PDB file of C-alpha atoms in Angstrom:
ATOM      1  CA  PHE A  87     -17.799 -70.603-184.539  1.00  0.00           C
ATOM      2  CA  LEU A  88     -21.400 -72.149-183.103  1.00  0.00           C
ATOM      3  CA  SER A  89     -19.915 -74.897-182.997  1.00  0.00           C
ATOM      4  CA  LEU A  90     -17.120 -73.787-180.624  1.00  0.00           C
ATOM      5  CA  VAL A  91     -19.497 -72.072-178.420  1.00  0.00           C
ATOM      6  CA  ALA A  92     -21.940 -74.645-178.588  1.00  0.00           C
ATOM      7  CA  GLU A  93     -18.999 -77.164-177.313  1.00  0.00           C
ATOM      8  CA  LEU A  94     -18.422 -74.571-174.074  1.00  0.00           C
ATOM      9  CA  CYS A  95     -22.329 -74.596-173.221  1.00  0.00           C
ATOM     10  CA  CYS A  96     -22.310 -78.279-173.364  1.00  0.00           C
ATOM     11  CA  GLY A  97     -19.269 -78.958-171.275  1.00  0.00           C
ATOM     12  CA  PHE A  98     -20.804 -76.511-168.538  1.00  0.00           C
ATOM     13  CA  PHE A  99     -23.948 -78.818-168.919  1.00  0.00           C
ATOM     14  CA  VAL A 100     -22.002 -81.746-168.257  1.00  0.00           C
ATOM     15  CA  ILE A 101     -20.179 -80.007-165.422  1.00  0.00           C
ATOM     16  CA  LEU A 102     -23.176 -79.378-163.734  1.00  0.00           C
ATOM     17  CA  ILE A 103     -24.147 -83.111-164.140  1.00  0.00           C
ATOM     18  CA  LEU A 104     -21.247 -84.528-162.687  1.00  0.00           C
ATOM     19  CA  GLY A 105     -20.500 -81.729-159.654  1.00  0.00           C
ATOM     20  CA  ASN A 106     -22.568 -81.099-156.909  1.00  0.00           C
ATOM     21  CA  PHE A 107     -24.792 -79.104-159.101  1.00  0.00           C
ATOM     22  CA  TRP A 108     -26.624 -82.192-160.503  1.00  0.00           C
ATOM     23  CA  PHE A 109     -30.095 -80.728-159.446  1.00  0.00           C
ATOM     24  CA  LEU A 110     -29.825 -77.825-161.719  1.00  0.00           C
ATOM     25  CA  ALA A 111     -29.069 -80.070-164.358  1.00  0.00           C
ATOM     26  CA  VAL A 112     -32.342 -81.641-163.560  1.00  0.00           C
ATOM     27  CA  LEU A 113     -34.540 -78.264-163.493  1.00  0.00           C
ATOM     28  CA  TYR A 114     -32.989 -77.122-166.966  1.00  0.00           C
ATOM     29  CA  LEU A 115     -34.009 -80.547-168.268  1.00  0.00           C
ATOM     30  CA  LEU A 116     -37.433 -79.801-167.010  1.00  0.00           C
ATOM     31  CA  TRP A 117     -37.209 -76.373-168.522  1.00  0.00           C
ATOM     32  CA  LEU A 118     -35.427 -78.111-171.736  1.00  0.00           C
ATOM     33  CA  TYR A 119     -38.661 -80.068-172.134  1.00  0.00           C
ATOM     34  CA  LEU A 120     -41.252 -77.520-171.368  1.00  0.00           C
ATOM     35  CA  ASP A 121     -39.822 -74.795-174.011  1.00  0.00           C
ATOM     36  CA  TRP A 122     -38.856 -77.634-176.899  1.00  0.00           C
ATOM     37  CA  GLY A 123     -41.122 -75.572-179.009  1.00  0.00           C
ATOM     38  CA  THR A 124     -40.021 -72.347-178.778  1.00  0.00           C
ATOM     39  CA  PRO A 125     -38.023 -72.289-181.393  1.00  0.00           C
ATOM     40  CA  CYS A 126     -40.361 -72.641-183.843  1.00  0.00           C
ATOM     41  CA  THR A 127     -43.063 -70.461-182.497  1.00  0.00           C
ATOM     42  CA  GLY A 128     -41.112 -66.979-183.122  1.00  0.00           C
ATOM     43  CA  GLY A 129     -38.469 -67.608-180.493  1.00  0.00           C
ATOM     44  CA  ARG A 130     -37.705 -65.487-177.211  1.00  0.00           C
ATOM     45  CA  ARG A 131     -35.454 -62.514-178.318  1.00  0.00           C
ATOM     46  CA  SER A 132     -33.940 -60.007-175.709  1.00  0.00           C
ATOM     47  CA  GLN A 133     -33.041 -56.537-176.812  1.00  0.00           C
ATOM     48  CA  TRP A 134     -30.650 -56.618-173.729  1.00  0.00           C
ATOM     49  CA  VAL A 135     -28.913 -59.172-175.261  1.00  0.00           C
ATOM     50  CA  ARG A 136     -29.045 -57.716-179.256  1.00  0.00           C
ATOM     51  CA  GLY A 137     -28.062 -54.635-177.972  1.00  0.00           C
ATOM     52  CA  TRP A 138     -24.732 -55.962-175.830  1.00  0.00           C
ATOM     53  CA  THR A 139     -21.539 -53.902-176.534  1.00  0.00           C
ATOM     54  CA  VAL A 140     -19.813 -56.435-177.261  1.00  0.00           C
ATOM     55  CA  TRP A 141     -21.443 -57.096-180.623  1.00  0.00           C
ATOM     56  CA  LYS A 142     -21.130 -53.049-181.398  1.00  0.00           C
ATOM     57  CA  TYR A 143     -17.111 -54.108-181.210  1.00  0.00           C
ATOM     58  CA  PHE A 144     -18.026 -56.959-183.337  1.00  0.00           C
ATOM     59  CA  ARG A 145     -19.787 -55.349-186.119  1.00  0.00           C
ATOM     60  CA  GLU A 146     -16.948 -52.516-186.151  1.00  0.00           C
ATOM     61  CA  TYR A 147     -13.866 -55.263-186.002  1.00  0.00           C
ATOM     62  CA  PHE A 148     -14.753 -56.245-189.808  1.00  0.00           C
ATOM     63  CA  PRO A 149     -16.653 -53.581-190.266  1.00  0.00           C
ATOM     64  CA  ILE A 150     -19.993 -54.717-190.729  1.00  0.00           C
ATOM     65  CA  HIS A 151     -22.416 -52.681-192.821  1.00  0.00           C
ATOM     66  CA  LEU A 152     -26.214 -52.936-194.020  1.00  0.00           C
ATOM     67  CA  ILE A 153     -27.083 -51.330-196.811  1.00  0.00           C
ATOM     68  CA  LYS A 154     -30.567 -50.321-198.202  1.00  0.00           C
ATOM     69  CA  THR A 155     -32.073 -50.122-201.932  1.00  0.00           C
ATOM     70  CA  SER A 156     -35.573 -50.121-201.778  1.00  0.00           C
ATOM     71  CA  GLU A 157     -38.158 -49.296-199.323  1.00  0.00           C
ATOM     72  CA  LEU A 158     -39.995 -52.581-197.723  1.00  0.00           C
ATOM     73  CA  ASN A 159     -43.338 -51.606-196.751  1.00  0.00           C
ATOM     74  CA  PRO A 160     -44.592 -53.175-192.852  1.00  0.00           C
ATOM     75  CA  ASN A 161     -48.158 -54.256-193.902  1.00  0.00           C
ATOM     76  CA  HIS A 162     -46.415 -57.294-195.741  1.00  0.00           C
ATOM     77  CA  ASN A 163     -44.106 -60.285-194.389  1.00  0.00           C
ATOM     78  CA  TYR A 164     -41.180 -61.126-196.461  1.00  0.00           C
ATOM     79  CA  LEU A 165     -38.497 -63.590-196.756  1.00  0.00           C
ATOM     80  CA  LEU A 166     -35.040 -62.836-197.385  1.00  0.00           C
ATOM     81  CA  GLY A 167     -32.552 -64.822-199.001  1.00  0.00           C
ATOM     82  CA  PHE A 168     -29.257 -64.424-197.754  1.00  0.00           C
ATOM     83  CA  HIS A 169     -26.334 -65.029-200.030  1.00  0.00           C
ATOM     84  CA  PRO A 170     -23.321 -66.175-199.810  1.00  0.00           C
ATOM     85  CA  HIS A 171     -23.348 -68.565-196.632  1.00  0.00           C
ATOM     86  CA  GLY A 172     -19.289 -68.126-195.783  1.00  0.00           C
ATOM     87  CA  VAL A 173     -17.896 -69.836-193.102  1.00  0.00           C
ATOM     88  CA  LEU A 174     -19.029 -67.377-190.144  1.00  0.00           C
ATOM     89  CA  VAL A 175     -22.422 -65.711-191.637  1.00  0.00           C
ATOM     90  CA  ALA A 176     -21.174 -62.855-189.872  1.00  0.00           C
ATOM     91  CA  GLY A 177     -23.749 -60.460-192.216  1.00  0.00           C
ATOM     92  CA  ALA A 178     -26.525 -62.236-190.881  1.00  0.00           C
ATOM     93  CA  PHE A 179     -25.360 -62.253-188.074  1.00  0.00           C
ATOM     94  CA  GLY A 180     -24.155 -58.957-187.383  1.00  0.00           C
ATOM     95  CA  ASN A 181     -26.735 -56.904-189.070  1.00  0.00           C
ATOM     96  CA  PHE A 182     -29.990 -59.300-188.599  1.00  0.00           C
ATOM     97  CA  CYS A 183     -29.495 -60.378-184.596  1.00  0.00           C
ATOM     98  CA  THR A 184     -27.666 -57.749-183.288  1.00  0.00           C
ATOM     99  CA  GLY A 185     -27.468 -53.521-183.233  1.00  0.00           C
ATOM    100  CA  PRO A 186     -30.263 -51.092-184.473  1.00  0.00           C
ATOM    101  CA  ALA A 187     -29.112 -51.034-187.853  1.00  0.00           C
ATOM    102  CA  PHE A 188     -32.096 -53.116-189.556  1.00  0.00           C
ATOM    103  CA  LYS A 189     -34.420 -51.527-187.351  1.00  0.00           C
ATOM    104  CA  ASN A 190     -33.435 -47.749-188.550  1.00  0.00           C
ATOM    105  CA  LEU A 191     -33.300 -48.700-192.048  1.00  0.00           C
ATOM    106  CA  PHE A 192     -36.582 -50.719-192.112  1.00  0.00           C
ATOM    107  CA  PRO A 193     -38.971 -49.270-189.122  1.00  0.00           C
ATOM    108  CA  GLY A 194     -42.001 -51.758-188.525  1.00  0.00           C
ATOM    109  CA  LEU A 195     -40.406 -55.081-189.394  1.00  0.00           C
ATOM    110  CA  THR A 196     -39.110 -57.846-187.166  1.00  0.00           C
ATOM    111  CA  PRO A 197     -35.947 -59.995-188.385  1.00  0.00           C
ATOM    112  CA  TYR A 198     -36.001 -63.596-187.608  1.00  0.00           C
ATOM    113  CA  LEU A 199     -32.641 -65.384-188.688  1.00  0.00           C
ATOM    114  CA  HIS A 200     -33.226 -68.853-189.399  1.00  0.00           C
ATOM    115  CA  ILE A 201     -30.941 -71.635-188.142  1.00  0.00           C
ATOM    116  CA  MET A 202     -30.409 -75.465-188.263  1.00  0.00           C
ATOM    117  CA  PRO A 203     -32.991 -77.079-185.645  1.00  0.00           C
ATOM    118  CA  LEU A 204     -29.848 -78.825-183.793  1.00  0.00           C
ATOM    119  CA  TRP A 205     -28.492 -75.901-182.433  1.00  0.00           C
ATOM    120  CA  PHE A 206     -31.825 -75.506-180.272  1.00  0.00           C
ATOM    121  CA  GLY A 207     -30.932 -78.889-178.758  1.00  0.00           C
ATOM    122  CA  CYS A 208     -27.893 -77.659-176.670  1.00  0.00           C
ATOM    123  CA  PRO A 209     -28.095 -76.517-173.470  1.00  0.00           C
ATOM    124  CA  PHE A 210     -27.645 -73.496-171.942  1.00  0.00           C
ATOM    125  CA  PHE A 211     -26.503 -72.487-175.757  1.00  0.00           C
ATOM    126  CA  ARG A 212     -30.170 -72.417-177.539  1.00  0.00           C
ATOM    127  CA  GLU A 213     -31.094 -69.554-174.852  1.00  0.00           C
ATOM    128  CA  TYR A 214     -28.637 -67.434-176.110  1.00  0.00           C
ATOM    129  CA  ILE A 215     -29.507 -67.785-179.857  1.00  0.00           C
ATOM    130  CA  LEU A 216     -33.018 -67.332-178.950  1.00  0.00           C
ATOM    131  CA  SER A 217     -32.232 -64.201-177.127  1.00  0.00           C
ATOM    132  CA  ALA A 218     -30.375 -63.208-180.140  1.00  0.00           C
ATOM    133  CA  GLY A 219     -33.172 -63.579-182.369  1.00  0.00           C
ATOM    134  CA  MET A 220     -32.635 -66.475-183.601  1.00  0.00           C
ATOM    135  CA  VAL A 221     -35.359 -69.652-184.566  1.00  0.00           C
ATOM    136  CA  SER A 222     -35.499 -72.616-186.288  1.00  0.00           C
ATOM    137  CA  ALA A 223     -35.363 -73.281-190.104  1.00  0.00           C
ATOM    138  CA  SER A 224     -37.811 -75.858-190.190  1.00  0.00           C
ATOM    139  CA  LYS A 225     -41.067 -75.342-192.177  1.00  0.00           C
ATOM    140  CA  GLU A 226     -43.009 -75.055-189.228  1.00  0.00           C
ATOM    141  CA  SER A 227     -40.981 -72.240-187.681  1.00  0.00           C
ATOM    142  CA  VAL A 228     -40.921 -70.636-191.283  1.00  0.00           C
ATOM    143  CA  SER A 229     -44.716 -70.640-191.308  1.00  0.00           C
ATOM    144  CA  HIS A 230     -45.027 -69.344-187.945  1.00  0.00           C
ATOM    145  CA  VAL A 231     -42.941 -66.346-188.819  1.00  0.00           C
ATOM    146  CA  LEU A 232     -44.644 -65.777-192.380  1.00  0.00           C
ATOM    147  CA  ASN A 233     -48.049 -66.255-191.108  1.00  0.00           C
ATOM    148  CA  ASN A 234     -48.420 -62.790-189.266  1.00  0.00           C
ATOM    149  CA  LYS A 235     -51.790 -61.742-190.348  1.00  0.00           C
ATOM    150  CA  GLY A 236     -50.561 -57.860-189.828  1.00  0.00           C
ATOM    151  CA  GLY A 237     -47.635 -58.293-191.781  1.00  0.00           C
ATOM    152  CA  GLY A 238     -43.896 -56.713-190.001  1.00  0.00           C
ATOM    153  CA  HIS A 239     -42.337 -60.321-190.021  1.00  0.00           C
ATOM    154  CA  ALA A 240     -38.851 -60.707-192.067  1.00  0.00           C
ATOM    155  CA  SER A 241     -37.890 -64.146-191.912  1.00  0.00           C
ATOM    156  CA  VAL A 242     -34.052 -64.297-193.282  1.00  0.00           C
ATOM    157  CA  ILE A 243     -32.931 -67.753-194.484  1.00  0.00           C
ATOM    158  CA  VAL A 244     -29.438 -68.647-195.830  1.00  0.00           C
ATOM    159  CA  ILE A 245     -30.090 -70.076-198.569  1.00  0.00           C
ATOM    160  CA  GLY A 246     -26.928 -71.921-199.378  1.00  0.00           C
ATOM    161  CA  GLY A 247     -27.390 -73.735-196.246  1.00  0.00           C
ATOM    162  CA  ALA A 248     -24.022 -75.661-194.737  1.00  0.00           C
ATOM    163  CA  GLU A 249     -23.190 -77.144-197.777  1.00  0.00           C
ATOM    164  CA  GLU A 250     -22.451 -73.854-199.586  1.00  0.00           C
ATOM    165  CA  SER A 251     -19.768 -73.080-196.311  1.00  0.00           C
ATOM    166  CA  LEU A 252     -17.586 -75.694-198.353  1.00  0.00           C
ATOM    167  CA  ASN A 253     -17.371 -73.334-201.573  1.00  0.00           C
ATOM    168  CA  ALA A 254     -16.032 -70.303-198.929  1.00  0.00           C
ATOM    169  CA  HIS A 255     -12.998 -69.531-200.594  1.00  0.00           C
ATOM    170  CA  PRO A 256     -11.742 -65.910-201.136  1.00  0.00           C
ATOM    171  CA  GLY A 257     -13.179 -64.533-204.116  1.00  0.00           C
ATOM    172  CA  SER A 258     -15.326 -67.628-204.486  1.00  0.00           C
ATOM    173  CA  LEU A 259     -18.734 -66.305-206.428  1.00  0.00           C
ATOM    174  CA  THR A 260     -20.546 -70.273-206.254  1.00  0.00           C
ATOM    175  CA  LEU A 261     -24.233 -70.449-204.732  1.00  0.00           C
ATOM    176  CA  ASN A 262     -25.528 -73.533-204.120  1.00  0.00           C
ATOM    177  CA  ILE A 263     -29.115 -72.539-205.094  1.00  0.00           C
ATOM    178  CA  LEU A 264     -30.533 -74.547-208.351  1.00  0.00           C
ATOM    179  CA  LYS A 265     -31.962 -77.150-206.224  1.00  0.00           C
ATOM    180  CA  ARG A 266     -32.665 -75.008-203.476  1.00  0.00           C
ATOM    181  CA  LYS A 267     -36.334 -74.157-203.774  1.00  0.00           C
ATOM    182  CA  GLY A 268     -38.235 -75.207-200.377  1.00  0.00           C
ATOM    183  CA  PHE A 269     -38.043 -70.983-199.563  1.00  0.00           C
ATOM    184  CA  ILE A 270     -39.780 -70.082-202.718  1.00  0.00           C
ATOM    185  CA  LYS A 271     -42.694 -72.548-202.170  1.00  0.00           C
ATOM    186  CA  MET A 272     -42.776 -70.908-198.175  1.00  0.00           C
ATOM    187  CA  ALA A 273     -42.957 -67.567-199.712  1.00  0.00           C
ATOM    188  CA  LEU A 274     -45.723 -68.563-202.403  1.00  0.00           C
ATOM    189  CA  LYS A 275     -47.908 -70.650-199.577  1.00  0.00           C
ATOM    190  CA  HIS A 276     -47.926 -67.658-197.485  1.00  0.00           C
ATOM    191  CA  GLY A 277     -47.294 -64.540-200.442  1.00  0.00           C
ATOM    192  CA  ALA A 278     -44.399 -63.372-198.153  1.00  0.00           C
ATOM    193  CA  HIS A 279     -43.012 -60.863-200.534  1.00  0.00           C
ATOM    194  CA  LEU A 280     -39.038 -62.521-201.663  1.00  0.00           C
ATOM    195  CA  VAL A 281     -36.348 -60.029-201.073  1.00  0.00           C
ATOM    196  CA  PRO A 282     -32.592 -61.112-202.146  1.00  0.00           C
ATOM    197  CA  VAL A 283     -29.311 -59.992-200.321  1.00  0.00           C
ATOM    198  CA  PHE A 284     -26.188 -60.505-201.093  1.00  0.00           C
ATOM    199  CA  SER A 285     -23.476 -59.455-198.401  1.00  0.00           C
ATOM    200  CA  PHE A 286     -20.115 -58.645-200.098  1.00  0.00           C
ATOM    201  CA  GLY A 287     -16.755 -59.353-198.441  1.00  0.00           C
ATOM    202  CA  GLU A 288     -18.468 -63.020-196.531  1.00  0.00           C
ATOM    203  CA  ASN A 289     -16.136 -65.206-198.432  1.00  0.00           C
ATOM    204  CA  GLU A 290     -12.925 -62.942-197.689  1.00  0.00           C
ATOM    205  CA  LEU A 291     -12.963 -63.253-193.879  1.00  0.00           C
ATOM    206  CA  PHE A 292     -11.102 -66.894-193.778  1.00  0.00           C
ATOM    207  CA  LYS A 293      -9.120 -69.104-196.217  1.00  0.00           C
ATOM    208  CA  GLN A 294     -10.132 -72.485-196.741  1.00  0.00           C
ATOM    209  CA  VAL A 295      -7.986 -75.816-197.175  1.00  0.00           C
ATOM    210  CA  ALA A 296      -8.570 -76.532-200.713  1.00  0.00           C
ATOM    211  CA  ASN A 297     -11.802 -79.018-201.655  1.00  0.00           C
ATOM    212  CA  PRO A 298     -12.323 -78.898-205.407  1.00  0.00           C
ATOM    213  CA  LYS A 299     -15.149 -81.048-206.131  1.00  0.00           C
ATOM    214  CA  GLY A 300     -14.372 -84.325-206.428  1.00  0.00           C
ATOM    215  CA  SER A 301     -11.331 -84.102-204.301  1.00  0.00           C
ATOM    216  CA  ARG A 302     -11.091 -86.510-201.596  1.00  0.00           C
ATOM    217  CA  LEU A 303     -11.205 -83.774-198.786  1.00  0.00           C
ATOM    218  CA  ARG A 304     -14.446 -82.685-200.639  1.00  0.00           C
ATOM    219  CA  ASN A 305     -15.939 -86.175-200.532  1.00  0.00           C
ATOM    220  CA  VAL A 306     -15.328 -86.651-196.625  1.00  0.00           C
ATOM    221  CA  GLN A 307     -16.676 -83.572-196.099  1.00  0.00           C
ATOM    222  CA  GLU A 308     -19.932 -84.089-197.917  1.00  0.00           C
ATOM    223  CA  LYS A 309     -20.301 -87.263-196.236  1.00  0.00           C
ATOM    224  CA  LEU A 310     -19.815 -86.114-192.919  1.00  0.00           C
ATOM    225  CA  GLN A 311     -22.217 -82.866-193.738  1.00  0.00           C
ATOM    226  CA  LYS A 312     -25.200 -85.548-194.790  1.00  0.00           C
ATOM    227  CA  ILE A 313     -24.417 -87.596-191.492  1.00  0.00           C
ATOM    228  CA  MET A 314     -24.615 -84.567-189.177  1.00  0.00           C
ATOM    229  CA  GLY A 315     -26.085 -81.657-190.789  1.00  0.00           C
ATOM    230  CA  PHE A 316     -23.747 -79.278-191.015  1.00  0.00           C
ATOM    231  CA  ALA A 317     -20.463 -78.963-193.043  1.00  0.00           C
ATOM    232  CA  LEU A 318     -16.990 -79.208-191.664  1.00  0.00           C
ATOM    233  CA  PRO A 319     -15.086 -76.421-193.682  1.00  0.00           C
ATOM    234  CA  LEU A 320     -11.052 -76.492-192.582  1.00  0.00           C
ATOM    235  CA  PHE A 321     -10.249 -72.796-192.468  1.00  0.00           C
ATOM    236  CA  HIS A 322      -7.987 -70.301-190.854  1.00  0.00           C
ATOM    237  CA  ALA A 323      -7.119 -66.897-190.733  1.00  0.00           C
ATOM    238  CA  ARG A 324      -5.349 -64.798-188.299  1.00  0.00           C
ATOM    239  CA  GLY A 325      -3.957 -64.856-184.835  1.00  0.00           C
ATOM    240  CA  VAL A 326      -4.504 -62.256-181.902  1.00  0.00           C
ATOM    241  CA  PHE A 327      -0.724 -60.653-182.455  1.00  0.00           C
ATOM    242  CA  GLN A 328      -0.334 -61.652-185.750  1.00  0.00           C
ATOM    243  CA  TYR A 329      -1.745 -62.433-189.196  1.00  0.00           C
ATOM    244  CA  SER A 330      -0.597 -65.854-190.456  1.00  0.00           C
ATOM    245  CA  PHE A 331      -2.245 -68.168-188.672  1.00  0.00           C
ATOM    246  CA  GLY A 332      -5.172 -68.312-186.544  1.00  0.00           C
ATOM    247  CA  LEU A 333      -8.878 -68.715-186.165  1.00  0.00           C
ATOM    248  CA  ILE A 334      -9.455 -64.779-185.565  1.00  0.00           C
ATOM    249  CA  PRO A 335     -11.516 -63.635-189.236  1.00  0.00           C
ATOM    250  CA  TYR A 336      -9.771 -61.224-190.940  1.00  0.00           C
ATOM    251  CA  ARG A 337     -10.339 -57.938-191.083  1.00  0.00           C
ATOM    252  CA  GLN A 338     -12.294 -57.473-194.144  1.00  0.00           C
ATOM    253  CA  PRO A 339     -15.004 -55.122-194.299  1.00  0.00           C
ATOM    254  CA  ILE A 340     -18.628 -56.984-195.298  1.00  0.00           C
ATOM    255  CA  HIS A 341     -21.698 -55.110-196.613  1.00  0.00           C
ATOM    256  CA  THR A 342     -24.635 -56.647-196.784  1.00  0.00           C
ATOM    257  CA  VAL A 343     -26.803 -55.151-199.666  1.00  0.00           C
ATOM    258  CA  VAL A 344     -30.976 -55.603-199.500  1.00  0.00           C
ATOM    259  CA  GLY A 345     -32.419 -55.581-202.676  1.00  0.00           C
ATOM    260  CA  SER A 346     -35.949 -54.675-204.296  1.00  0.00           C
ATOM    261  CA  PRO A 347     -38.774 -57.183-202.986  1.00  0.00           C
ATOM    262  CA  ILE A 348     -40.174 -59.579-205.519  1.00  0.00           C
ATOM    263  CA  PRO A 349     -43.943 -59.080-205.159  1.00  0.00           C
ATOM    264  CA  VAL A 350     -45.483 -62.407-204.409  1.00  0.00           C
ATOM    265  CA  LYS A 351     -49.261 -63.824-204.433  1.00  0.00           C
ATOM    266  CA  GLN A 352     -50.387 -65.972-201.834  1.00  0.00           C
ATOM    267  CA  ASN A 353     -50.812 -69.586-203.244  1.00  0.00           C
ATOM    268  CA  LEU A 354     -51.492 -71.934-201.168  1.00  0.00           C
ATOM    269  CA  ASN A 355     -51.264 -75.095-203.401  1.00  0.00           C
ATOM    270  CA  PRO A 356     -48.121 -74.001-206.136  1.00  0.00           C
ATOM    271  CA  THR A 357     -47.543 -76.201-208.804  1.00  0.00           C
ATOM    272  CA  THR A 358     -43.794 -77.170-209.768  1.00  0.00           C
ATOM    273  CA  GLU A 359     -43.853 -74.729-212.760  1.00  0.00           C
ATOM    274  CA  GLU A 360     -45.044 -71.816-210.466  1.00  0.00           C
ATOM    275  CA  ILE A 361     -42.661 -72.772-208.501  1.00  0.00           C
ATOM    276  CA  ASP A 362     -39.649 -73.182-210.920  1.00  0.00           C
ATOM    277  CA  GLN A 363     -41.217 -69.505-212.359  1.00  0.00           C
ATOM    278  CA  LEU A 364     -40.669 -67.645-209.230  1.00  0.00           C
ATOM    279  CA  HIS A 365     -37.184 -69.342-208.318  1.00  0.00           C
ATOM    280  CA  ALA A 366     -35.715 -68.256-211.897  1.00  0.00           C
ATOM    281  CA  LEU A 367     -37.528 -64.554-211.439  1.00  0.00           C
ATOM    282  CA  TYR A 368     -35.736 -64.635-208.222  1.00  0.00           C
ATOM    283  CA  LEU A 369     -32.017 -65.547-209.573  1.00  0.00           C
ATOM    284  CA  GLN A 370     -32.935 -63.083-212.246  1.00  0.00           C
ATOM    285  CA  LYS A 371     -33.163 -60.802-209.421  1.00  0.00           C
ATOM    286  CA  LEU A 372     -30.225 -61.470-207.336  1.00  0.00           C
ATOM    287  CA  LYS A 373     -27.824 -61.539-210.132  1.00  0.00           C
ATOM    288  CA  LYS A 374     -28.897 -57.999-211.111  1.00  0.00           C
ATOM    289  CA  LEU A 375     -28.453 -56.741-207.409  1.00  0.00           C
ATOM    290  CA  PHE A 376     -24.874 -58.134-207.634  1.00  0.00           C
ATOM    291  CA  GLU A 377     -24.221 -56.880-210.711  1.00  0.00           C
ATOM    292  CA  GLU A 378     -25.197 -53.333-209.788  1.00  0.00           C
ATOM    293  CA  HIS A 379     -23.172 -53.099-206.593  1.00  0.00           C
ATOM    294  CA  LYS A 380     -20.146 -55.364-207.502  1.00  0.00           C
ATOM    295  CA  SER A 381     -18.197 -53.152-208.947  1.00  0.00           C
ATOM    296  CA  THR A 382     -18.396 -50.976-205.739  1.00  0.00           C
ATOM    297  CA  TYR A 383     -17.399 -53.764-203.440  1.00  0.00           C
ATOM    298  CA  GLY A 384     -14.209 -54.382-205.208  1.00  0.00           C
ATOM    299  CA  ILE A 385     -15.559 -57.227-207.431  1.00  0.00           C
ATOM    300  CA  PRO A 386     -13.791 -57.205-210.782  1.00  0.00           C
ATOM    301  CA  ALA A 387     -15.855 -56.584-213.785  1.00  0.00           C
ATOM    302  CA  HIS A 388     -15.496 -59.665-215.359  1.00  0.00           C
ATOM    303  CA  LYS A 389     -16.419 -61.908-212.921  1.00  0.00           C
ATOM    304  CA  SER A 390     -20.363 -63.375-212.070  1.00  0.00           C
ATOM    305  CA  LEU A 391     -22.293 -65.207-209.689  1.00  0.00           C
ATOM    306  CA  ILE A 392     -22.083 -69.166-210.372  1.00  0.00           C
ATOM    307  CA  PHE A 393     -25.202 -70.943-209.949  1.00  0.00           C
ATOM    308  CA  GLU A 394     -24.868 -74.771-209.142  1.00  0.00           C
TER     309      GLU A 394
END
């Protein structure tokens, strides 16, 4: 989805260069140069863009819900780990970049959805995602958000990243998280409380071509992901007037459950052992959150999260 919109924006930029409006392209390149650091310094959100009516219809299509399980004190900063990635990351976008749900449930907190830095190099598209409240997933950007001395900031990071999207099959509960500990280190360095977030229904929006580990397709996808920085899952869903094939996601409800915070004491130089201990505690709390809510959202009792 992001790739499609980005390609359209880049295509428009090329038209400006090749057409009679090249001077506009030059002016925009100057703006891009001057504004290059904005995605790493808190972004440039627009409440007008975040409140567009189209996002209301987007949320109601699935529909998308945000569920609160615990209070989050706005005097602290938080790092929210979002799971799973899915194909579209619809729950993260719908709940943290559009509408009033997060603000109403967690007053005093401002969410920042961190995404891959490469998206901010795309002409015009970057202005749109900045307006929606997205910022870079670079260390510099996360540090800038979590370094707010007065608290009230919430970094939202899709922990599994692009690699996890290759596991986004209906019914899949596999999370790429065992080797992902950078977010733990960032939380320790800034004393940001950790909050596990699980989005039920995220993997049910599309059907993906079978790509088990070790298959030829999976090997190609993983190599391309390492080269380009983002994954290319081969997926399909429904069409506009029929339900058998298309790229429009299925209408499956998404319930994004925000768990209880894990208090974190600031440690500017955490040891490997300290990082591992907090990582293990985070996994424990994430699994507990999933187990407590899985029956409510249609997950069979015998199914559990798989960490890899």
